């Protein structure tokens, strides 16, 4: 429980500049996936090692996601304000695009935390995994949306979100996507803990 609280506070703190949120989400998944697989990582050290290692790629992907989310949010706002003025097929297309963006987003940062690839390759693989593992994708969407939905209905739960809103859903999602990732990992790579860590430097 203490690790979950610490990890959540680290993620929240590193998301505050907004632009660094992608690196924070990547570091979050780096830690929770290690936990799900039976490792006992030092939360702070592991978090910031991943944060630093993946900062550039994670930030690039996050900025791309922000642009797409912003466009999609504006479209949804127009639909909600003037539902009769927007044709039903267009409404359906916008909703489908929103779901697709969310589905890709829940895979892209775990993939970045676990596999080395280009930004375009990571996004492409996230899209493929989201489509190829649809039941797991739906379950993960439900996991991530559950607590925000509760907070939206009852604002007294905001302290719960501050303590567990990122870390616990990420941990539960890691239990869902970990078997999927196993299929793409080399058999000889049973991932000893040292393989997950960046090399130490003097000083």
PDB file of N, CA and C in Angstrom, residues 91-136:
ATOM      1  N   UNK A  91     -21.185  11.765 -35.482  1.00  0.00           N
ATOM      2  CA  UNK A  91     -21.106  11.537 -34.045  1.00  0.00           C
ATOM      3  C   UNK A  91     -20.498  10.172 -33.746  1.00  0.00           C
ATOM      4  N   UNK A  92     -20.958   9.168 -34.483  1.00  0.00           N
ATOM      5  CA  UNK A  92     -20.422   7.823 -34.290  1.00  0.00           C
ATOM      6  C   UNK A  92     -18.942   7.750 -34.600  1.00  0.00           C
ATOM      7  N   UNK A  93     -18.513   8.456 -35.653  1.00  0.00           N
ATOM      8  CA  UNK A  93     -17.096   8.455 -36.028  1.00  0.00           C
ATOM      9  C   UNK A  93     -16.249   9.116 -34.954  1.00  0.00           C
ATOM     10  N   UNK A  94     -16.744  10.220 -34.371  1.00  0.00           N
ATOM     11  CA  UNK A  94     -15.998  10.919 -33.322  1.00  0.00           C
ATOM     12  C   UNK A  94     -15.883  10.048 -32.078  1.00  0.00           C
ATOM     13  N   UNK A  95     -16.981   9.403 -31.711  1.00  0.00           N
ATOM     14  CA  UNK A  95     -16.957   8.520 -30.534  1.00  0.00           C
ATOM     15  C   UNK A  95     -15.994   7.357 -30.759  1.00  0.00           C
ATOM     16  N   UNK A  96     -16.050   6.781 -31.960  1.00  0.00           N
ATOM     17  CA  UNK A  96     -15.143   5.674 -32.286  1.00  0.00           C
ATOM     18  C   UNK A  96     -13.691   6.129 -32.228  1.00  0.00           C
ATOM     19  N   UNK A  97     -13.429   7.338 -32.711  1.00  0.00           N
ATOM     20  CA  UNK A  97     -12.059   7.871 -32.670  1.00  0.00           C
ATOM     21  C   UNK A  97     -11.602   8.076 -31.229  1.00  0.00           C
ATOM     22  N   UNK A  98     -12.511   8.521 -30.371  1.00  0.00           N
ATOM     23  CA  UNK A  98     -12.177   8.723 -28.956  1.00  0.00           C
ATOM     24  C   UNK A  98     -11.788   7.412 -28.295  1.00  0.00           C
ATOM     25  N   UNK A  99     -12.576   6.383 -28.561  1.00  0.00           N
ATOM     26  CA  UNK A  99     -12.290   5.064 -27.993  1.00  0.00           C
ATOM     27  C   UNK A  99     -10.962   4.534 -28.521  1.00  0.00           C
ATOM     28  N   UNK A 100     -10.698   4.749 -29.815  1.00  0.00           N
ATOM     29  CA  UNK A 100      -9.450   4.284 -30.414  1.00  0.00           C
ATOM     30  C   UNK A 100      -8.245   4.975 -29.786  1.00  0.00           C
ATOM     31  N   UNK A 101      -8.346   6.286 -29.581  1.00  0.00           N
ATOM     32  CA  UNK A 101      -7.249   7.032 -28.969  1.00  0.00           C
ATOM     33  C   UNK A 101      -6.972   6.512 -27.568  1.00  0.00           C
ATOM     34  N   UNK A 102      -8.031   6.280 -26.785  1.00  0.00           N
ATOM     35  CA  UNK A 102      -7.863   5.753 -25.430  1.00  0.00           C
ATOM     36  C   UNK A 102      -7.244   4.362 -25.459  1.00  0.00           C
ATOM     37  N   UNK A 103      -7.701   3.524 -26.403  1.00  0.00           N
ATOM     38  CA  UNK A 103      -7.194   2.157 -26.492  1.00  0.00           C
ATOM     39  C   UNK A 103      -5.702   2.143 -26.808  1.00  0.00           C
ATOM     40  N   UNK A 104      -5.277   3.015 -27.710  1.00  0.00           N
ATOM     41  CA  UNK A 104      -3.851   3.094 -28.049  1.00  0.00           C
ATOM     42  C   UNK A 104      -3.059   3.651 -26.870  1.00  0.00           C
ATOM     43  N   UNK A 105      -3.620   4.660 -26.195  1.00  0.00           N
ATOM     44  CA  UNK A 105      -2.911   5.305 -25.095  1.00  0.00           C
ATOM     45  C   UNK A 105      -2.615   4.347 -23.946  1.00  0.00           C
ATOM     46  N   UNK A 106      -3.533   3.384 -23.694  1.00  0.00           N
ATOM     47  CA  UNK A 106      -3.304   2.485 -22.556  1.00  0.00           C
ATOM     48  C   UNK A 106      -2.233   1.440 -22.838  1.00  0.00           C
ATOM     49  N   UNK A 107      -1.857   1.278 -24.099  1.00  0.00           N
ATOM     50  CA  UNK A 107      -0.770   0.350 -24.439  1.00  0.00           C
ATOM     51  C   UNK A 107       0.551   1.060 -24.713  1.00  0.00           C
ATOM     52  N   UNK A 108       0.495   2.289 -25.200  1.00  0.00           N
ATOM     53  CA  UNK A 108       1.703   2.898 -25.752  1.00  0.00           C
ATOM     54  C   UNK A 108       2.762   3.158 -24.682  1.00  0.00           C
ATOM     55  N   UNK A 109       2.373   3.595 -23.489  1.00  0.00           N
ATOM     56  CA  UNK A 109       3.377   3.887 -22.463  1.00  0.00           C
ATOM     57  C   UNK A 109       3.921   2.614 -21.811  1.00  0.00           C
ATOM     58  N   UNK A 110       3.096   1.588 -21.560  1.00  0.00           N
ATOM     59  CA  UNK A 110       3.678   0.314 -21.122  1.00  0.00           C
ATOM     60  C   UNK A 110       4.645  -0.272 -22.147  1.00  0.00           C
ATOM     61  N   UNK A 111       4.314  -0.163 -23.436  1.00  0.00           N
ATOM     62  CA  UNK A 111       5.220  -0.661 -24.475  1.00  0.00           C
ATOM     63  C   UNK A 111       6.541   0.090 -24.447  1.00  0.00           C
ATOM     64  N   UNK A 112       6.455   1.391 -24.290  1.00  0.00           N
ATOM     65  CA  UNK A 112       7.673   2.205 -24.245  1.00  0.00           C
ATOM     66  C   UNK A 112       8.523   1.847 -23.032  1.00  0.00           C
ATOM     67  N   UNK A 113       7.856   1.514 -21.930  1.00  0.00           N
ATOM     68  CA  UNK A 113       8.582   1.146 -20.714  1.00  0.00           C
ATOM     69  C   UNK A 113       9.275  -0.198 -20.850  1.00  0.00           C
ATOM     70  N   UNK A 114       8.739  -1.081 -21.678  1.00  0.00           N
ATOM     71  CA  UNK A 114       9.236  -2.457 -21.731  1.00  0.00           C
ATOM     72  C   UNK A 114      10.092  -2.775 -22.956  1.00  0.00           C
ATOM     73  N   UNK A 115       9.800  -2.147 -24.109  1.00  0.00           N
ATOM     74  CA  UNK A 115      10.483  -2.498 -25.353  1.00  0.00           C
ATOM     75  C   UNK A 115      11.167  -1.280 -25.960  1.00  0.00           C
ATOM     76  N   UNK A 116      12.286  -1.538 -26.621  1.00  0.00           N
ATOM     77  CA  UNK A 116      12.972  -0.474 -27.351  1.00  0.00           C
ATOM     78  C   UNK A 116      12.418  -0.436 -28.771  1.00  0.00           C
ATOM     79  N   UNK A 117      12.014   0.752 -29.219  1.00  0.00           N
ATOM     80  CA  UNK A 117      11.457   0.908 -30.556  1.00  0.00           C
ATOM     81  C   UNK A 117      11.454   2.394 -30.891  1.00  0.00           C
ATOM     82  N   UNK A 118      11.154   2.702 -32.150  1.00  0.00           N
ATOM     83  CA  UNK A 118      10.973   4.098 -32.528  1.00  0.00           C
ATOM     84  C   UNK A 118       9.613   4.573 -32.023  1.00  0.00           C
ATOM     85  N   UNK A 119       9.398   5.882 -32.043  1.00  0.00           N
ATOM     86  CA  UNK A 119       8.102   6.407 -31.612  1.00  0.00           C
ATOM     87  C   UNK A 119       6.985   5.896 -32.511  1.00  0.00           C
ATOM     88  N   UNK A 120       7.230   5.942 -33.832  1.00  0.00           N
ATOM     89  CA  UNK A 120       6.212   5.462 -34.768  1.00  0.00           C
ATOM     90  C   UNK A 120       5.957   3.974 -34.573  1.00  0.00           C
ATOM     91  N   UNK A 121       7.017   3.205 -34.349  1.00  0.00           N
ATOM     92  CA  UNK A 121       6.863   1.772 -34.139  1.00  0.00           C
ATOM     93  C   UNK A 121       6.107   1.463 -32.861  1.00  0.00           C
ATOM     94  N   UNK A 122       6.352   2.246 -31.809  1.00  0.00           N
ATOM     95  CA  UNK A 122       5.651   2.032 -30.539  1.00  0.00           C
ATOM     96  C   UNK A 122       4.166   2.315 -30.685  1.00  0.00           C
ATOM     97  N   UNK A 123       3.817   3.408 -31.369  1.00  0.00           N
ATOM     98  CA  UNK A 123       2.402   3.738 -31.582  1.00  0.00           C
ATOM     99  C   UNK A 123       1.733   2.682 -32.447  1.00  0.00           C
ATOM    100  N   UNK A 124       2.435   2.248 -33.486  1.00  0.00           N
ATOM    101  CA  UNK A 124       1.865   1.210 -34.369  1.00  0.00           C
ATOM    102  C   UNK A 124       1.629  -0.084 -33.604  1.00  0.00           C
ATOM    103  N   UNK A 125       2.592  -0.495 -32.806  1.00  0.00           N
ATOM    104  CA  UNK A 125       2.436  -1.727 -32.030  1.00  0.00           C
ATOM    105  C   UNK A 125       1.319  -1.608 -30.996  1.00  0.00           C
ATOM    106  N   UNK A 126       1.153  -0.409 -30.426  1.00  0.00           N
ATOM    107  CA  UNK A 126       0.065  -0.186 -29.468  1.00  0.00           C
ATOM    108  C   UNK A 126      -1.286  -0.362 -30.149  1.00  0.00           C
ATOM    109  N   UNK A 127      -1.398   0.149 -31.357  1.00  0.00           N
ATOM    110  CA  UNK A 127      -2.647   0.006 -32.109  1.00  0.00           C
ATOM    111  C   UNK A 127      -2.927  -1.456 -32.438  1.00  0.00           C
ATOM    112  N   UNK A 128      -1.888  -2.176 -32.843  1.00  0.00           N
ATOM    113  CA  UNK A 128      -2.049  -3.596 -33.178  1.00  0.00           C
ATOM    114  C   UNK A 128      -2.450  -4.401 -31.949  1.00  0.00           C
ATOM    115  N   UNK A 129      -1.781  -4.157 -30.826  1.00  0.00           N
ATOM    116  CA  UNK A 129      -2.091  -4.893 -29.598  1.00  0.00           C
ATOM    117  C   UNK A 129      -3.501  -4.580 -29.102  1.00  0.00           C
ATOM    118  N   UNK A 130      -3.899  -3.318 -29.202  1.00  0.00           N
ATOM    119  CA  UNK A 130      -5.237  -2.934 -28.751  1.00  0.00           C
ATOM    120  C   UNK A 130      -6.308  -3.663 -29.550  1.00  0.00           C
ATOM    121  N   UNK A 131      -6.090  -3.805 -30.861  1.00  0.00           N
ATOM    122  CA  UNK A 131      -7.065  -4.478 -31.711  1.00  0.00           C
ATOM    123  C   UNK A 131      -7.001  -5.994 -31.567  1.00  0.00           C
ATOM    124  N   UNK A 132      -5.789  -6.534 -31.436  1.00  0.00           N
ATOM    125  CA  UNK A 132      -5.612  -7.986 -31.378  1.00  0.00           C
ATOM    126  C   UNK A 132      -6.025  -8.583 -30.038  1.00  0.00           C
ATOM    127  N   UNK A 133      -6.080  -7.746 -29.011  1.00  0.00           N
ATOM    128  CA  UNK A 133      -6.437  -8.224 -27.667  1.00  0.00           C
ATOM    129  C   UNK A 133      -7.640  -7.434 -27.149  1.00  0.00           C
ATOM    130  N   UNK A 134      -8.681  -7.408 -27.953  1.00  0.00           N
ATOM    131  CA  UNK A 134      -9.822  -6.541 -27.673  1.00  0.00           C
ATOM    132  C   UNK A 134     -10.456  -6.771 -26.301  1.00  0.00           C
ATOM    133  N   UNK A 135     -10.697  -8.027 -25.875  1.00  0.00           N
ATOM    134  CA  UNK A 135     -11.288  -8.208 -24.534  1.00  0.00           C
ATOM    135  C   UNK A 135     -10.414  -7.614 -23.425  1.00  0.00           C
ATOM    136  N   UNK A 136      -9.088  -7.814 -23.526  1.00  0.00           N
ATOM    137  CA  UNK A 136      -8.191  -7.234 -22.532  1.00  0.00           C
ATOM    138  C   UNK A 136      -8.198  -5.704 -22.620  1.00  0.00           C
TER     139      UNK A 136
END
